[in-house]
Amino acid sequence: MASNHEVAAIFREIADLLEVKGEVVYKYGAYREAARQIEAYATPVTTLAAERRLREIPRVGEAIAAKIAEYIKTGRMEYLDRVRSEVPPGLVDLLHVPGLGAKKIQALHRAIGITSLADLEEALRAGRVRDLPGMGEKTESNLLDEIGRLRARVQRHPIGIARPEAEEVVDALKASCPTVHAIDIAGSLRRWRDTIGDIDIIVASATPIDVLAAFVVLPMVRDVLAHGDTKASILTFRDLQIDLRVVAPVEFGAAILYFTGSKAHNVRLRALAQRRGWTLNEYALTEEATGRVIASESEEAIYHALDLAWIPPELREDLGEFELAASGDVPRLIEASDIDGELHCHTDWSDGHLTLDATVAEAERRGLRYLAITDHSQSLAMVRGLTPERARLQWAAIDAVNRRGGPTRILKGVELEILPNGSLDFPDDVLRGFDLVIASIHSGFRQDRETMTKRIVGALRNPHVDVIGHPTGRRVGRRDPYEVDMNAVLRAAAETGTAVEINANPERLDMDDAHARAAAALGVTIPINTDAHGADNFDLLRYGVATGRRAGLRPENVLNTRGLDELLSWLARPTTPA
DNA sequence: GCCGTTTTCGGCCCGACTGTTTTCAGTCG
Ligand SMILES: Nc1nc2c(ncn2[C@H]2C[C@H](O)[C@@H](COP(=O)(O)OP(=O)(O)OP(=O)(O)O)O2)c(=O)[nH]1
Ligand SMILES: [Mg+2]
Ligand SMILES: [Mg+2]
Ligand SMILES: [Zn+2]
């Protein structure tokens, strides 16, 4: 069945082919933008097609809607086949070489018959590229360097890798350059996307040249890719690209707005300015006729001048935020300080690093009002999952802790295996003894979509199951989600009142932003869980909160924003067996 | 190819860096 993801991939391929073919940017840009909107659209294209509603997806017009309908009906898209046949298959790969765009690729193809990366490398080594107009020896050596780097380079980095590195760079630059007036992380990191193409940092300074000079000699710099008067790009030893942009302090608002993006968000914002006879760039919002600066020092002033509410960075993807900001309906998004307790963690009773007491101490130190201890269950034998007998021993230990009357109430929880055959790892009479049951999948990932969906839906229909843990099993940048119909899972969860977590570990972030948004729209309650296995892991909360913000979640959508009493009454809620 | 608070046709965001160029095209942010 044609998924939105699959259809989006086709239009991205068409966009690449058209770009290489020499089509105008507005045409291949239209396919690329349509692909992005289709991928993000909550309703499946199959549903939309059946109801002739495809064109309600932004950037999907008559032509693209017809192509989607054709693909759903026949499993083929004639236009894709045609453009594929018009472009040598290896040519599109050249788009991934930094420094190569449509014009140069066409020149290489027409003039010296290049049709692949291998062709290009050979021509570069033979010095046959320098003869082309607009290219010289420097172009050749740069391209050879880039091709070399291409092999080793990871395409996108998990946020859990990029965020700490970015924070180190910010500190290092502040320390090494006293004229840094303001500094912030921008780009996809400020928007908290789950993967990061590069690190973008914005600085305000009266002496940009000095800041850039200090930047390109920081200890983490392996290569300097570009170095001008207002910006520079470097490659770190850990293979991350960092772009630094420096502006005057008075321009900081316009600059961080620009550098935070997304590109699509910027383009829409600038088009809005344009329509009023203004122009927006990274320096200011300006009246075109007079050159009068309307706003530049803060993001808020620029949004307000355009009759928009300030938009949180996490929402700046041109996926509906402009409509909210224009009507004053930007939600009050969940914040880390709204979180009252933790509902998913492990101790050394299974695969956690801390004892129960040390885990409790950490929770108390962090001011949590409650903490659910959710060690693994017996079938996860590798990590000494709890048998019913050991669970009862742990309950006694927890009772003892609670009798001390500390500030953090400890709940008896479990992360319960959903076994490959769909049954649960404990019988109901054992489950009854827990305060909180998270049901998760850690085995049998390769089942087909229908089996997997039934397996999860079956688990959440058990009245003792309170939460579904990391429901898609994905590992950011490492493992795709298993096959599962999340729409069906979320509908069932909404029906039974079962919660579905956002696992905050940056290697998981599962649910992701899009699933969490769909869950909230259905009224599903969402805990944001660190799944801590050690003391530091409680810090991972910020990644989960950011994912919730990207999903547009308000505090009331999130289970662990509730106070202890409210949480306890939720746990005691009447549940309806299926 | 998409779209409409001037338009159903004519625009579609705006600027920095590099290399090759003698005035700027191409690429990228
Ligand atoms: N106005 C405008 N701004 C752009 C354009 N391309 C990029 N930007 C801005 C918005 C981006 O968020 C910001 C940083 O660019 P990046 O290429 O690093 O993109 P971003 O960080 O959003 O995503 P990434 O994870 O790095 O792929 O620069 C553009 O074509 N026009
Ligand atoms: Mg970036
Ligand atoms: Mg960048
Ligand atoms: Zn788990």
XYZ file of C-alpha atoms (C1' of nucleotides) and ligand atoms in Angstrom:
641
model
C 0.000 0.000 0.000
C 1.277 3.441 -0.908
C 2.349 5.308 2.215
C 2.884 9.055 2.426
C 6.553 8.350 3.003
C 6.780 6.273 -0.155
C 4.952 8.838 -2.289
C 7.147 11.596 -0.870
C 10.262 9.598 -1.783
C 9.046 9.367 -5.374
C 8.514 13.108 -5.652
C 11.929 13.751 -4.104
C 13.427 11.524 -6.777
C 11.516 13.364 -9.491
C 12.756 16.674 -8.069
C 16.371 15.477 -8.172
C 15.999 14.192 -11.729
C 14.409 17.436 -12.921
C 17.118 19.476 -11.232
C 19.894 17.535 -12.894
C 18.022 17.667 -16.176
C 18.147 21.470 -16.097
C 14.525 22.195 -15.320
C 13.782 25.591 -13.722
C 14.150 25.761 -9.931
C 10.463 26.579 -9.424
C 9.452 23.320 -11.019
C 11.778 20.936 -9.222
C 11.362 23.050 -6.088
C 7.607 22.514 -6.331
C 8.088 18.720 -6.378
C 10.504 18.864 -3.442
C 8.191 21.059 -1.374
C 5.175 18.891 -2.215
C 7.164 15.839 -1.082
C 7.921 17.483 2.255
C 4.280 18.371 2.833
C 3.030 14.917 1.815
C 5.502 13.228 4.172
C 4.330 15.383 7.078
C 0.611 15.154 6.336
C -1.211 13.204 9.030
C -3.900 11.698 6.811
C -2.734 8.833 4.550
C -2.743 9.691 0.836
C -4.759 6.529 0.225
C -7.580 7.913 2.359
C -7.326 11.319 0.717
C -7.320 9.809 -2.765
C -10.395 7.702 -2.046
C -12.213 10.850 -0.955
C -10.762 13.033 -3.746
C -9.174 15.250 -1.131
C -5.506 15.081 -2.199
C -5.352 18.765 -3.029
C -5.995 19.741 0.557
C -2.323 18.934 1.155
C -0.435 22.244 0.857
C 1.650 22.503 -2.331
C -0.245 19.627 -3.951
C -2.063 20.958 -7.031
C -3.778 19.384 -9.989
C -0.706 17.794 -11.578
C 0.777 16.263 -8.444
C -2.605 15.088 -7.166
C -3.199 13.265 -10.451
C 0.192 11.569 -10.168
C -0.506 10.407 -6.618
C -3.888 9.055 -7.688
C -2.301 7.232 -10.622
C 0.323 5.677 -8.353
C -2.236 4.505 -5.813
C -4.430 3.046 -8.538
C -1.797 1.369 -10.716
C 1.327 1.093 -8.585
C 3.201 3.051 -11.258
C 3.832 6.655 -12.171
C 4.378 7.231 -15.860
C 6.037 10.598 -15.322
C 8.634 9.077 -12.973
C 9.480 6.406 -15.540
C 9.800 9.038 -18.227
C 12.158 11.395 -16.360
C 14.180 8.404 -15.167
C 14.663 7.367 -18.771
C 15.836 10.855 -19.683
C 18.654 11.110 -17.138
C 21.611 8.720 -16.773
C 21.029 6.901 -13.474
C 24.371 7.819 -11.872
C 24.097 11.526 -12.561
C 21.785 12.308 -9.641
C 24.421 11.014 -7.183
C 26.617 13.956 -8.171
C 24.131 16.311 -6.469
C 25.414 14.982 -3.150
C 28.925 16.268 -3.828
C 29.247 19.661 -2.088
C 30.138 22.246 -4.722
C 28.341 20.475 -7.522
C 24.947 21.741 -8.618
C 22.801 21.384 -11.690
C 24.845 23.670 -13.928
C 28.205 22.044 -13.319
C 26.770 18.537 -13.508
C 25.259 19.313 -16.898
C 28.526 20.814 -18.105
C 30.418 17.719 -16.981
C 27.877 15.501 -18.684
C 27.704 17.407 -21.982
C 31.350 18.309 -22.365
C 33.140 15.166 -21.190
C 30.413 12.539 -20.889
C 30.404 12.162 -17.093
C 27.495 9.981 -15.953
C 28.545 8.831 -12.473
C 30.678 9.525 -9.417
C 33.252 7.011 -10.669
C 33.444 8.790 -14.043
C 33.959 12.092 -12.302
C 36.703 10.817 -10.031
C 38.580 9.411 -13.004
C 38.251 12.660 -14.968
C 39.414 14.681 -11.969
C 42.513 12.500 -11.516
C 43.280 12.802 -15.209
C 42.956 16.604 -15.018
C 40.240 16.700 -17.645
C 37.843 18.897 -15.665
C 39.969 22.046 -15.581
C 39.351 22.671 -19.284
C 35.657 23.290 -18.785
C 34.492 26.922 -18.663
C 34.227 28.200 -15.106
C 36.329 25.368 -13.686
C 40.020 25.268 -12.951
C 42.668 23.365 -11.030
C 41.328 24.527 -7.698
C 37.870 23.261 -8.645
C 39.415 19.878 -9.428
C 41.250 19.518 -6.153
C 38.250 20.741 -4.149
C 36.009 18.176 -5.833
C 38.506 15.389 -5.194
C 38.590 16.380 -1.500
C 34.802 16.407 -1.343
C 34.476 13.005 -2.992
C 36.968 11.651 -0.480
C 34.957 13.069 2.396
C 31.669 11.857 0.904
C 32.619 8.222 1.517
C 33.382 8.663 5.199
C 30.677 11.168 5.960
C 27.484 10.359 7.786
C 24.555 12.072 6.134
C 22.729 13.273 9.225
C 23.682 13.017 12.893
C 21.388 12.044 15.774
C 20.605 15.094 17.909
C 22.056 13.314 20.936
C 25.488 13.487 19.298
C 25.204 16.957 17.775
C 23.687 18.856 20.726
C 26.481 18.213 23.251
C 29.121 18.948 20.613
C 27.406 22.226 19.700
C 27.265 23.234 23.356
C 31.009 22.533 23.675
C 31.737 24.721 20.664
C 29.621 27.553 22.048
C 31.545 27.417 25.339
C 34.899 27.181 23.573
C 34.153 30.165 21.357
C 32.910 32.247 24.290
C 36.081 31.417 26.196
C 38.475 32.107 23.329
C 36.902 35.308 22.065
C 36.030 38.117 24.500
C 34.177 40.199 21.903
C 31.345 37.671 21.574
C 28.390 39.781 22.670
C 25.712 37.114 22.259
C 25.880 33.535 21.019
C 23.225 30.930 20.328
C 22.705 27.607 18.645
C 20.513 28.025 15.533
C 19.441 25.828 12.596
C 17.814 22.426 13.003
C 19.393 22.101 16.463
C 17.441 25.091 17.750
C 14.358 23.573 16.156
C 15.270 20.309 17.920
C 14.900 18.057 14.889
C 15.790 14.482 15.770
C 18.603 14.401 13.217
C 20.959 17.211 12.378
C 22.683 17.909 9.063
C 25.161 20.384 10.512
C 25.606 22.620 13.547
C 24.649 26.269 13.020
C 25.844 28.911 15.470
C 24.982 32.596 15.457
C 27.075 35.281 17.154
C 26.540 38.989 17.739
C 29.764 40.955 17.892
C 31.168 44.352 17.020
C 34.288 42.611 15.653
C 33.123 39.796 13.367
C 36.526 39.333 11.750
C 38.106 38.521 15.121
C 35.346 36.109 16.077
C 35.692 34.234 12.801
C 39.459 34.095 13.153
C 39.080 32.597 16.638
C 36.474 30.121 15.370
C 38.542 28.559 12.605
C 41.404 27.736 15.002
C 39.340 26.114 17.770
C 40.845 22.786 18.896
C 38.013 20.709 17.387
C 38.605 22.075 13.858
C 39.919 19.576 11.305
C 39.286 21.492 8.064
C 38.225 25.012 7.210
C 35.661 24.757 4.404
C 34.991 28.489 3.973
C 36.069 31.635 5.795
C 34.753 35.083 4.898
C 34.012 38.363 6.699
C 30.589 37.404 8.049
C 30.570 33.613 8.144
C 32.742 30.531 8.149
C 32.301 26.756 7.934
C 34.531 24.135 9.462
C 34.641 20.351 9.755
C 35.343 18.900 13.202
C 37.386 15.815 14.014
C 34.117 14.080 14.854
C 32.972 14.734 11.276
C 30.417 17.403 12.027
C 30.187 20.531 9.908
C 29.757 23.767 11.838
C 28.504 26.960 10.208
C 29.126 30.184 12.108
C 27.426 33.440 11.206
C 28.421 36.727 12.855
C 26.359 39.943 12.811
C 26.242 43.247 14.714
C 24.395 43.154 18.056
C 21.535 45.305 16.716
C 20.922 42.739 13.968
C 20.815 39.735 16.273
C 17.051 39.209 16.152
C 16.869 39.198 12.373
C 19.986 37.052 12.190
C 18.913 34.322 14.590
C 15.499 34.294 12.924
C 17.165 33.724 9.565
C 19.668 31.177 10.838
C 17.085 29.169 12.799
C 15.031 28.552 9.706
C 13.706 26.330 8.493
C 14.358 27.366 4.933
C 10.671 26.883 4.116
C 9.706 28.978 7.139
C 12.063 31.755 6.037
C 10.742 31.765 2.510
C 7.158 32.155 3.755
C 8.110 34.878 6.177
C 9.977 36.797 3.492
C 7.075 36.459 1.072
C 4.780 37.960 3.722
C 7.150 40.920 4.092
C 7.339 41.302 0.329
C 3.571 41.595 -0.010
C 3.647 44.648 2.261
C 6.362 46.373 0.312
C 8.943 45.344 2.890
C 11.940 43.082 2.651
C 13.281 40.669 5.250
C 16.866 39.427 5.323
C 19.272 38.358 8.073
C 19.942 41.988 9.007
C 16.512 43.554 9.339
C 12.908 43.884 8.273
C 13.048 47.002 6.088
C 10.642 49.212 4.188
C 11.674 48.749 0.598
C 10.889 52.272 -0.670
C 12.581 54.231 2.113
C 15.101 51.824 3.597
C 13.584 52.473 7.014
C 14.258 49.635 9.445
C 10.994 48.320 10.882
C 12.516 45.727 13.236
C 15.811 43.903 13.688
C 16.765 43.479 17.345
C 14.365 40.723 18.330
C 12.491 37.902 16.652
C 9.341 38.933 18.441
C 9.398 42.450 16.950
C 9.744 41.023 13.453
C 6.895 38.530 13.854
C 4.681 41.211 15.420
C 5.382 43.685 12.604
C 4.099 41.007 10.229
C 0.955 40.575 12.385
C 2.105 37.200 13.623
C 2.547 35.903 17.142
C 6.105 34.843 17.961
C 6.546 31.260 16.774
C 8.575 28.819 18.898
C 11.557 27.458 16.929
C 10.305 23.882 17.284
C 7.307 24.761 15.106
C 9.154 26.608 12.342
C 8.787 24.038 9.569
C 6.050 25.648 7.469
C 3.723 22.883 8.549
C 0.785 24.973 9.685
C 2.424 27.351 12.167
C 1.715 30.467 10.091
C -2.022 29.885 10.280
C -1.771 29.491 14.075
C 0.386 32.586 14.468
C -1.886 34.718 12.289
C -4.994 33.835 14.295
C -3.269 34.015 17.680
C -3.618 30.279 18.233
C -0.001 29.262 18.830
C -0.329 26.792 21.698
C 1.348 27.212 25.067
C 3.796 24.374 24.475
C 4.965 21.893 27.090
C 8.127 22.934 28.967
C 10.591 20.928 31.038
C 9.489 22.815 34.156
C 5.935 21.480 33.661
C 7.137 17.931 34.253
C 6.376 16.723 37.769
C 7.701 13.193 37.762
C 9.277 10.326 35.866
C 7.334 7.261 34.784
C 9.990 5.059 33.141
C 13.372 4.115 34.605
C 15.554 1.111 35.290
C 17.632 0.111 38.314
C 20.258 -2.569 38.847
C 17.415 -4.999 39.467
C 17.530 -5.260 35.643
C 19.804 -3.283 33.296
C 20.042 0.042 35.159
C 23.333 1.139 36.692
C 22.035 2.453 40.003
C 20.584 0.685 43.000
C 16.989 1.378 43.894
C 18.120 3.653 46.719
C 20.520 5.595 44.494
C 17.817 6.005 41.857
C 15.434 7.342 44.468
C 18.113 9.710 45.774
C 18.672 11.037 42.267
C 14.957 11.615 41.774
C 14.769 13.440 45.109
C 17.775 15.557 44.223
C 16.003 16.587 41.024
C 12.819 17.468 42.840
C 10.616 14.851 41.168
C 7.265 14.426 42.924
C 7.006 10.819 41.802
C 9.109 8.140 40.164
C 7.947 4.852 38.672
C 10.540 2.094 38.846
C 9.974 0.123 35.641
C 12.553 -2.637 35.395
C 12.289 -5.189 32.618
C 10.225 -8.353 32.918
C 11.408 -11.939 32.955
C 11.551 -12.753 29.238
C 14.223 -10.134 28.690
C 16.611 -12.607 30.249
C 19.793 -10.924 28.989
C 19.196 -8.092 31.423
C 17.871 -10.271 34.264
C 14.289 -9.212 33.734
C 12.157 -9.539 36.859
C 10.261 -12.739 37.605
C 7.012 -12.344 39.556
C 8.933 -13.431 42.644
C 11.615 -10.761 42.249
C 8.932 -8.198 41.402
C 7.298 -8.919 44.772
C 10.652 -8.461 46.503
C 11.071 -5.147 44.719
C 7.596 -4.062 45.798
C 8.583 -4.712 49.402
C 11.717 -2.623 48.924
C 9.645 0.176 47.396
C 7.147 0.016 50.250
C 10.060 0.444 52.632
C 11.302 3.495 50.726
C 7.847 5.073 50.703
C 7.475 4.489 54.434
C 10.455 6.824 54.914
C 8.135 9.557 53.625
C 10.623 11.223 51.303
C 9.647 13.960 48.872
C 9.410 11.589 45.898
C 6.641 9.010 45.858
C 7.927 5.758 44.363
C 5.554 3.765 42.167
C 5.784 0.041 41.515
C 6.147 -0.273 37.797
C 7.408 -2.643 35.141
C 8.451 -2.476 31.530
C 6.595 -5.559 30.429
C 7.563 -7.629 27.407
C 4.988 -7.928 24.653
C 6.045 -11.395 23.486
C 6.320 -12.276 19.785
C 3.078 -14.249 19.952
C 1.309 -11.164 21.283
C 0.892 -12.382 24.842
C 2.161 -10.464 27.844
C 5.068 -11.548 30.016
C 3.015 -11.661 33.267
C -0.480 -12.966 33.918
C -3.186 -10.532 34.990
C -3.023 -11.489 38.657
C 0.623 -10.429 38.756
C -0.004 -7.264 36.703
C -2.693 -6.253 39.193
C -0.008 -5.706 41.811
C 1.797 -2.971 39.896
C 0.948 0.705 40.111
C 2.025 1.254 36.497
C 2.619 -1.108 33.586
C 4.505 -0.057 30.456
C 4.215 -2.630 27.684
C 7.029 -2.649 25.129
C 8.479 -4.652 22.287
C 12.116 -5.742 22.465
C 11.967 -8.844 20.254
C 10.424 -10.137 17.054
C 11.012 -6.886 15.171
C 10.654 -8.469 11.770
C 7.018 -9.419 11.935
C 4.750 -8.158 9.183
C 2.708 -5.031 9.645
C -0.578 -6.710 10.413
C 0.904 -9.085 12.987
C 2.847 -6.323 14.685
C -0.129 -3.991 14.797
C -2.350 -6.697 16.301
C 0.385 -7.520 18.799
C 0.570 -3.947 20.098
C -3.148 -3.286 19.958
C -3.732 -6.556 21.816
C -1.354 -5.442 24.552
C -2.901 -2.032 25.002
C -6.348 -3.549 25.256
C -5.265 -5.354 28.425
C -6.788 -3.210 31.199
C -3.624 -3.517 33.307
C -1.460 -1.958 30.629
C -1.195 1.770 31.284
C 1.402 2.847 28.732
C 2.885 1.611 25.466
C 6.657 2.139 25.499
C 8.705 3.312 22.477
C 5.964 2.112 20.112
C 7.855 1.939 16.805
C 11.189 0.563 18.002
C 13.207 2.913 15.837
C 16.786 3.897 16.676
C 17.524 7.387 15.376
C 19.987 7.158 12.515
C 20.508 3.409 13.085
C 17.378 1.325 12.813
C 14.147 2.013 10.966
C 10.905 1.544 12.848
C 9.443 -1.915 12.561
C 6.406 -2.278 10.352
C 3.387 -1.078 12.313
C 0.184 0.808 11.564
C 0.561 3.631 14.064
C -2.768 5.148 13.085
C -4.468 1.936 14.179
C -2.416 1.770 17.393
C -3.255 5.362 18.286
C -6.943 4.953 17.512
C -7.038 1.920 19.788
C -5.139 3.781 22.503
C -7.607 6.646 22.301
C -10.460 4.194 22.659
C -9.072 2.354 25.694
C -7.508 5.374 27.375
C -4.068 3.792 27.248
C -1.163 6.240 27.184
C 1.619 6.119 24.574
C 5.040 7.423 25.561
C 7.488 9.764 24.008
C 10.717 8.032 24.927
C 13.088 10.945 25.486
C 16.310 9.056 24.896
C 17.769 10.823 21.840
C 18.625 7.447 20.325
C 14.895 6.676 20.315
C 12.628 9.752 20.398
C 9.758 7.338 19.976
C 7.003 8.393 19.421
C 8.496 10.943 17.090
C 7.069 14.435 16.610
C 4.592 13.458 13.890
C 3.194 10.445 15.766
C 2.910 12.479 18.965
C 0.990 15.163 17.075
C -1.387 12.535 15.689
C -1.751 10.978 19.147
C -2.656 14.287 20.761
C -5.176 15.019 18.018
C -6.913 11.737 18.921
C -6.879 12.622 22.613
C -4.232 10.058 23.572
C -2.422 10.846 26.835
C 1.339 11.081 26.407
C 3.951 10.602 29.125
C 7.417 11.965 28.348
C 9.797 9.356 29.737
C 13.578 9.426 30.060
C 13.861 5.626 30.350
C 16.827 6.423 32.616
C 19.387 3.683 33.186
C 21.685 5.918 35.265
C 21.821 9.248 37.066
C 22.806 11.371 34.077
C 20.053 9.896 31.923
C 17.449 11.994 33.718
C 18.964 14.927 31.788
C 17.648 13.392 28.552
C 14.221 14.754 29.423
C 14.912 17.870 27.338
C 15.003 15.834 24.128
C 11.605 14.347 24.879
C 10.132 17.706 25.820
C 11.464 19.185 22.583
C 9.841 16.356 20.623
C 6.591 17.118 22.410
C 6.945 20.792 21.525
C 7.534 19.910 17.875
C 4.303 17.924 18.108
C 2.483 20.998 19.414
C 1.779 19.386 22.802
C 0.366 21.477 25.618
C 0.969 20.582 29.285
C -2.463 18.951 29.481
C -1.549 16.447 26.752
C 1.321 15.136 28.868
C 0.650 12.610 31.623
C 3.588 13.447 33.867
C 2.746 17.124 34.126
C 0.057 16.043 36.568
C 0.589 16.313 40.281
C 0.838 13.140 42.355
C -2.833 12.991 43.316
C -3.985 13.553 39.773
C -1.571 10.941 38.515
C -2.774 8.427 41.089
C -6.369 8.989 40.078
C -5.403 8.531 36.425
C -3.736 5.238 37.330
C -6.905 4.204 39.163
C -9.092 5.174 36.202
C -11.793 2.702 35.250
C -10.596 0.664 32.289
C -12.740 -1.275 29.910
C -11.489 -4.711 28.892
C -11.835 -5.289 25.157
C 4.314 23.147 -10.535
C 1.721 26.032 -7.338
C -1.076 29.808 -6.063
C -4.171 34.360 -5.144
C -5.958 40.810 1.016
C -3.530 44.073 -6.044
C -3.082 38.701 -10.000
C -6.443 32.529 -12.796
C -1.150 34.434 -15.320
C 3.110 36.041 -13.640
C 5.783 35.681 -10.118
C 7.998 32.552 -7.008
C 13.440 34.999 -0.576
C 17.620 37.052 -0.222
C 22.536 37.274 0.587
C 27.700 35.289 1.401
C 31.697 32.779 -0.328
C 34.551 30.768 -3.894
C 36.893 30.445 -8.133
C 37.547 32.111 -12.268
C 36.450 35.756 -14.009
C 37.704 41.177 -15.972
C 32.428 41.750 -14.044
C 30.035 37.322 -12.201
C 28.058 32.493 -12.218
C 27.341 28.835 -9.366
C 26.472 27.008 -5.086
C 25.134 27.113 -0.588
C 23.197 29.071 3.894
N 16.242 32.548 3.529
C 16.881 31.390 3.407
N 17.399 30.830 4.500
C 18.034 29.657 4.352
C 18.180 29.003 3.115
N 18.866 27.866 3.310
C 19.120 27.818 4.611
N 18.634 28.891 5.262
C 18.689 29.195 6.696
C 17.587 28.435 7.397
C 18.302 27.239 7.909
O 17.661 26.666 9.021
C 19.625 27.816 8.282
C 20.741 26.821 8.395
O 20.826 26.117 7.186
P 21.099 24.546 7.133
O 21.375 24.177 5.737
O 22.146 24.202 8.124
O 19.702 23.915 7.478
P 19.094 23.377 8.854
O 19.994 23.651 9.999
O 17.731 23.919 8.941
O 18.964 21.818 8.624
P 20.131 20.719 8.670
O 19.792 19.810 9.787
O 21.422 21.430 8.891
O 20.055 20.034 7.356
O 19.911 28.753 7.237
C 17.606 29.617 1.983
O 17.671 29.103 0.838
N 16.974 30.824 2.173
Mg 22.005 23.105 9.921
Mg 24.227 25.001 8.074
Zn 12.340 -0.536 26.479
